[in-house]
Amino acid sequence: MADYKNEFGLFAERPKVEKKLFDRNKVIAGLVIFIVMITIPLWQNLGKIVAAPVPSLDTPVIKKLAEKDKKCVMPKEWMRANHMQMLVDWRDNVVRTKEPNVTISRGREFVAPDGKQYLASLTNTCMECHSNKVEFCDKCHNYAAIAPNCWGCHLETGKKMAEAK
């Protein structure tokens, strides 16, 4: 065995260090178990298809409407894809650009493509027909894992402020 200098410049014997080799089989087994545990959710759901929910449009208010009045503010397919942006635009126009000392500002009116005017209001326009939040809103939002912040300010139809808190 060759000698080497230590920190004092003296020669000394090389320290004897026990050679510890890792047990390759245990390391591989541990990695396999770790990978299996991490990927269990993927394996459990492999090949499963969850059908997209179909929101119920058979609310009492919609049933009472005449056939010609059973139209939403925008076409159904457009609403499915863009309702969130429309509601954000309504909110921004109504809440953030409201003119002082004016009950109904210019931002509170929404004109549909067919020319019909609506009040730009989630509670007073949308929830008037789509009154069942659980059946109409929550079905799709839960499926898509989305938590909209609408209900921080708006109450569900029929709920009082004390119940909401």
Short mmCIF file of C-alpha atoms in Angstrom, two decimals:
data_model
loop_
_atom_site.label_atom_id
_atom_site.label_comp_id
_atom_site.label_asym_id
_atom_site.label_seq_id
_atom_site.Cartn_x
_atom_site.Cartn_y
_atom_site.Cartn_z
CA MET A 1 0.00 0.00 0.00
CA ALA A 2 1.33 3.41 -0.92
CA ASP A 3 1.71 6.14 1.64
CA TYR A 4 0.35 9.62 1.20
CA LYS A 5 0.77 12.99 2.87
CA ASN A 6 -1.71 14.06 5.45
CA GLU A 7 -2.61 17.65 6.31
CA PHE A 8 0.59 18.05 8.35
CA GLY A 9 2.82 16.99 5.47
CA LEU A 10 3.64 13.65 7.06
CA PHE A 11 3.34 10.39 5.31
CA ALA A 12 0.83 7.98 6.72
CA GLU A 13 -0.85 4.80 5.74
CA ARG A 14 -3.87 5.09 3.61
CA PRO A 15 -7.00 4.74 5.77
CA LYS A 16 -8.76 1.44 5.45
CA VAL A 17 -12.32 1.98 4.21
CA GLU A 18 -14.70 -0.91 4.09
CA LYS A 19 -16.05 -1.35 0.62
CA LYS A 20 -19.83 -1.19 0.81
CA LEU A 21 -21.57 -2.02 -2.38
CA PHE A 22 -25.26 -1.39 -2.65
CA ASP A 23 -27.40 -4.44 -3.04
CA ARG A 24 -28.43 -4.04 -6.66
CA ASN A 25 -31.47 -6.31 -6.32
CA LYS A 26 -32.90 -4.29 -3.41
CA VAL A 27 -32.39 -1.00 -5.26
CA ILE A 28 -34.10 -2.29 -8.40
CA ALA A 29 -36.97 -3.79 -6.38
CA GLY A 30 -37.43 -0.47 -4.54
CA LEU A 31 -37.50 1.49 -7.79
CA VAL A 32 -40.04 -0.90 -9.33
CA ILE A 33 -42.30 -0.62 -6.26
CA PHE A 34 -41.98 3.18 -6.32
CA ILE A 35 -42.87 3.41 -10.02
CA VAL A 36 -45.83 1.05 -9.59
CA MET A 37 -47.16 3.08 -6.63
CA ILE A 38 -46.85 6.37 -8.50
CA THR A 39 -48.58 5.04 -11.63
CA ILE A 40 -51.46 3.18 -9.91
CA PRO A 41 -53.99 5.96 -10.71
CA LEU A 42 -53.05 5.72 -14.39
CA TRP A 43 -53.47 1.94 -14.46
CA GLN A 44 -56.80 2.06 -12.62
CA ASN A 45 -58.29 4.51 -15.12
CA LEU A 46 -56.71 3.12 -18.27
CA GLY A 47 -59.37 2.61 -20.91
CA LYS A 48 -62.20 4.09 -18.85
CA ILE A 49 -64.30 6.68 -20.57
CA VAL A 50 -66.41 9.07 -18.57
CA ALA A 51 -69.22 10.51 -20.63
CA ALA A 52 -69.55 14.27 -20.61
CA PRO A 53 -72.63 15.35 -18.67
CA VAL A 54 -75.64 16.74 -20.43
CA PRO A 55 -77.08 19.62 -18.42
CA SER A 56 -80.80 19.45 -17.83
CA LEU A 57 -82.72 22.19 -19.60
CA ASP A 58 -86.07 21.06 -18.21
CA THR A 59 -86.39 23.63 -15.47
CA PRO A 60 -89.87 24.82 -14.44
CA VAL A 61 -89.24 28.28 -15.91
CA ILE A 62 -88.13 26.90 -19.29
CA LYS A 63 -91.11 24.52 -19.41
CA LYS A 64 -93.51 27.46 -18.91
CA LEU A 65 -92.00 29.49 -21.76
CA ALA A 66 -93.62 29.54 -25.17
CA GLU A 67 -91.63 27.68 -27.83
CA LYS A 68 -90.58 30.94 -29.52
CA ASP A 69 -89.18 32.26 -26.20
CA LYS A 70 -87.09 29.16 -25.40
CA LYS A 71 -83.93 30.73 -26.79
CA CYS A 72 -80.88 31.55 -24.76
CA VAL A 73 -79.07 34.88 -25.15
CA MET A 74 -76.69 33.14 -27.58
CA PRO A 75 -76.85 29.83 -29.54
CA LYS A 76 -76.39 26.65 -27.48
CA GLU A 77 -73.06 25.54 -28.99
CA TRP A 78 -71.60 29.03 -28.65
CA MET A 79 -72.68 29.15 -24.99
CA ARG A 80 -71.07 25.78 -24.23
CA ALA A 81 -67.74 27.02 -25.57
CA ASN A 82 -67.80 30.71 -24.60
CA HIS A 83 -70.20 31.36 -21.71
CA MET A 84 -67.34 31.94 -19.30
CA GLN A 85 -65.85 34.72 -21.41
CA MET A 86 -69.27 36.31 -21.87
CA LEU A 87 -69.84 36.30 -18.10
CA VAL A 88 -66.40 37.82 -17.47
CA ASP A 89 -67.12 40.53 -20.06
CA TRP A 90 -70.50 41.22 -18.46
CA ARG A 91 -68.88 41.42 -15.02
CA ASP A 92 -66.17 43.80 -16.22
CA ASN A 93 -68.66 46.07 -17.99
CA VAL A 94 -71.14 46.10 -15.12
CA VAL A 95 -68.89 46.18 -12.06
CA ARG A 96 -65.79 47.96 -13.24
CA THR A 97 -67.13 50.55 -15.70
CA LYS A 98 -70.40 51.44 -14.02
CA GLU A 99 -71.10 55.16 -14.20
CA PRO A 100 -71.63 56.85 -10.83
CA ASN A 101 -75.18 57.86 -9.82
CA VAL A 102 -76.73 55.84 -12.65
CA THR A 103 -78.92 52.87 -11.76
CA ILE A 104 -78.54 51.10 -15.11
CA SER A 105 -75.34 51.92 -16.93
CA ARG A 106 -74.72 51.33 -20.60
CA GLY A 107 -72.72 48.23 -19.61
CA ARG A 108 -75.81 46.49 -18.19
CA GLU A 109 -77.45 45.87 -21.55
CA PHE A 110 -76.57 42.93 -23.76
CA VAL A 111 -77.87 42.78 -27.31
CA ALA A 112 -78.13 39.25 -28.71
CA PRO A 113 -77.45 38.48 -32.39
CA ASP A 114 -81.22 38.35 -32.99
CA GLY A 115 -81.49 41.96 -31.72
CA LYS A 116 -83.20 41.11 -28.43
CA GLN A 117 -81.91 43.04 -25.40
CA TYR A 118 -81.09 41.35 -22.10
CA LEU A 119 -79.89 42.55 -18.73
CA ALA A 120 -76.22 41.56 -18.42
CA SER A 121 -76.69 39.66 -15.16
CA LEU A 122 -75.87 36.11 -14.10
CA THR A 123 -78.48 36.13 -11.34
CA ASN A 124 -81.29 37.98 -13.12
CA THR A 125 -80.84 36.68 -16.67
CA CYS A 126 -79.05 33.32 -16.74
CA MET A 127 -80.28 31.91 -13.42
CA GLU A 128 -83.82 32.97 -14.23
CA CYS A 129 -84.11 30.02 -16.64
CA HIS A 130 -81.20 27.84 -15.51
CA SER A 131 -82.29 27.96 -11.89
CA ASN A 132 -80.88 24.63 -10.67
CA LYS A 133 -77.17 25.31 -10.11
CA VAL A 134 -76.41 21.71 -9.09
CA GLU A 135 -78.03 20.19 -12.19
CA PHE A 136 -77.05 22.87 -14.67
CA CYS A 137 -73.74 24.49 -13.65
CA ASP A 138 -72.10 22.03 -11.28
CA LYS A 139 -72.49 18.96 -13.52
CA CYS A 140 -70.22 20.31 -16.24
CA HIS A 141 -67.88 22.27 -13.98
CA ASN A 142 -67.23 19.20 -11.80
CA TYR A 143 -66.63 17.05 -14.90
CA ALA A 144 -64.09 19.57 -16.22
CA ALA A 145 -62.57 20.10 -12.73
CA ILE A 146 -63.30 23.82 -12.85
CA ALA A 147 -64.14 25.92 -9.80
CA PRO A 148 -65.71 29.14 -11.10
CA ASN A 149 -65.64 32.12 -8.77
CA CYS A 150 -69.20 33.22 -9.60
CA TRP A 151 -70.63 32.03 -6.31
CA GLY A 152 -68.33 34.18 -4.21
CA CYS A 153 -70.58 37.16 -5.00
CA HIS A 154 -73.76 35.61 -6.41
CA LEU A 155 -76.23 33.57 -4.40
CA GLU A 156 -77.94 30.50 -5.76
CA THR A 157 -81.58 31.12 -6.58
CA GLY A 158 -83.66 30.93 -3.42
CA LYS A 159 -80.73 31.02 -0.98
CA LYS A 160 -80.43 33.69 1.64
CA MET A 161 -77.16 35.36 2.61
CA ALA A 162 -77.08 33.55 6.00
CA GLU A 163 -77.39 30.13 4.30
CA ALA A 164 -74.62 30.92 1.81
CA LYS A 165 -72.08 31.62 4.55
#
